[in-house]
Amino acid sequence: MFRDRRAVVLDLEGVLYAGGEVLPGAKEFLAALDGRGIPHRFITNISRHSAADVRAHMAILGIDPGPGRIVGALDWAGEFLRRRYGAGRVLVLGVETLQAAIRAAGFEVVPPWAEGRADIVLVGLDEGLTHFSLSAAARAVCRGAHFVALNPDVRAPREGGSFELGGGAVALAVQAAAGRAPLVIGKPGPFLFEQAMAELGVRAAEAVMVGDNLRTDVAGARAAGMASVWINRWGALPGDPDVKPDMEVRRVDEILPHLPGGARG
Ligand SMILES: [Mg+2]
């Protein structure tokens, strides 16, 4: 089915692992990609941890993806802002790792009490969120600051099917108060898909995206022009778009026969 696809782009959580648990078929799938020499990248909306942290977590689980293969929203946030706005002062609702990434890209990070100086408001998952900081972010956006969200994920999945509030839910609160929607760095926005394809040296028509989220992975891949495989673990979630993947499977290694080098590839 994906005979003409030269590269694979994968989501991580819900595809290869769920929290501290490796999902069935994940090890076999990664070994087959390496064995057949199929280039691949992982793109993740995760807004609490850097790509290096994610790789370390995966290595502990015994599924080390290798160096330089994870394209994370947190790590690329600074570059996104730099390409889009050049320079400026950023009010960040997010973890210290995100603030450091923004500073490393040459931006000044301003605290919520200096909201009047912010040119850009960046919203991620913020464990130190307060009524004050949320209000300051909303006022800055209302005043005309650029409004950017790390991802649109309203839930951050936790062990046993539980969840915490995701950065997307915080961005929605700012949006509700300010009356303006954010630009989104992560999936389903095009930025991470384009970054992964640039690193792989392929066009959208040569790549296939694998993910467990219809809204971010499948709809994002469709918008980017890529074929998509949906790992259907729980069915569609409330609010998921009416989008049809090119293939639907229960576990990631069910794709292997359809990729180059497979029996039906
Ligand atoms: Mg996922």
PDB file of N, CA, C and O and ligand atoms in Angstrom, residues 11-15 187 211-213 216-217, ligand 1:
ATOM      1  N   ASP A  11       4.463   9.539  15.369  1.00  0.00           N
ATOM      2  CA  ASP A  11       4.171  10.087  16.680  1.00  0.00           C
ATOM      3  C   ASP A  11       4.793   9.120  17.701  1.00  0.00           C
ATOM      4  O   ASP A  11       5.178   8.003  17.337  1.00  0.00           O
ATOM      5  N   LEU A  12       4.917   9.498  18.950  1.00  0.00           N
ATOM      6  CA  LEU A  12       5.559   8.629  19.945  1.00  0.00           C
ATOM      7  C   LEU A  12       4.567   8.047  20.955  1.00  0.00           C
ATOM      8  O   LEU A  12       4.269   6.861  20.948  1.00  0.00           O
ATOM      9  N   GLU A  13       4.032   8.930  21.845  1.00  0.00           N
ATOM     10  CA  GLU A  13       3.111   8.481  22.898  1.00  0.00           C
ATOM     11  C   GLU A  13       1.841   7.907  22.247  1.00  0.00           C
ATOM     12  O   GLU A  13       1.231   8.553  21.398  1.00  0.00           O
ATOM     13  N   GLY A  14       1.504   6.685  22.618  1.00  0.00           N
ATOM     14  CA  GLY A  14       0.321   6.053  22.034  1.00  0.00           C
ATOM     15  C   GLY A  14       0.618   5.263  20.778  1.00  0.00           C
ATOM     16  O   GLY A  14      -0.250   4.583  20.235  1.00  0.00           O
ATOM     17  N   VAL A  15       1.877   5.356  20.293  1.00  0.00           N
ATOM     18  CA  VAL A  15       2.286   4.592  19.114  1.00  0.00           C
ATOM     19  C   VAL A  15       3.352   3.569  19.522  1.00  0.00           C
ATOM     20  O   VAL A  15       3.221   2.379  19.267  1.00  0.00           O
ATOM     21  N   LYS A 187       1.719  19.683  15.930  1.00  0.00           N
ATOM     22  CA  LYS A 187       0.684  19.072  15.103  1.00  0.00           C
ATOM     23  C   LYS A 187      -0.704  19.523  15.572  1.00  0.00           C
ATOM     24  O   LYS A 187      -0.896  19.652  16.751  1.00  0.00           O
ATOM     25  N   GLY A 211       0.252   7.740  13.570  1.00  0.00           N
ATOM     26  CA  GLY A 211      -0.091   8.345  14.852  1.00  0.00           C
ATOM     27  C   GLY A 211      -1.393   7.808  15.419  1.00  0.00           C
ATOM     28  O   GLY A 211      -2.185   7.176  14.711  1.00  0.00           O
ATOM     29  N   ASP A 212      -1.615   8.081  16.718  1.00  0.00           N
ATOM     30  CA  ASP A 212      -2.823   7.573  17.385  1.00  0.00           C
ATOM     31  C   ASP A 212      -3.876   8.647  17.564  1.00  0.00           C
ATOM     32  O   ASP A 212      -4.937   8.377  18.136  1.00  0.00           O
ATOM     33  N   ASN A 213      -3.597   9.872  17.092  1.00  0.00           N
ATOM     34  CA  ASN A 213      -4.535  10.973  17.314  1.00  0.00           C
ATOM     35  C   ASN A 213      -5.097  11.470  15.973  1.00  0.00           C
ATOM     36  O   ASN A 213      -4.344  11.936  15.120  1.00  0.00           O
ATOM     37  N   THR A 216      -4.595  15.551  15.585  1.00  0.00           N
ATOM     38  CA  THR A 216      -3.264  16.111  15.361  1.00  0.00           C
ATOM     39  C   THR A 216      -2.464  15.320  14.320  1.00  0.00           C
ATOM     40  O   THR A 216      -1.922  15.905  13.383  1.00  0.00           O
ATOM     41  N   ASP A 217      -2.411  13.987  14.451  1.00  0.00           N
ATOM     42  CA  ASP A 217      -1.553  13.174  13.572  1.00  0.00           C
ATOM     43  C   ASP A 217      -2.172  12.973  12.186  1.00  0.00           C
ATOM     44  O   ASP A 217      -1.519  13.226  11.173  1.00  0.00           O
TER      45      ASP A 217
HETATM   46 MG    MG B   1       0.096  10.166  20.406  1.00  0.00          MG
END
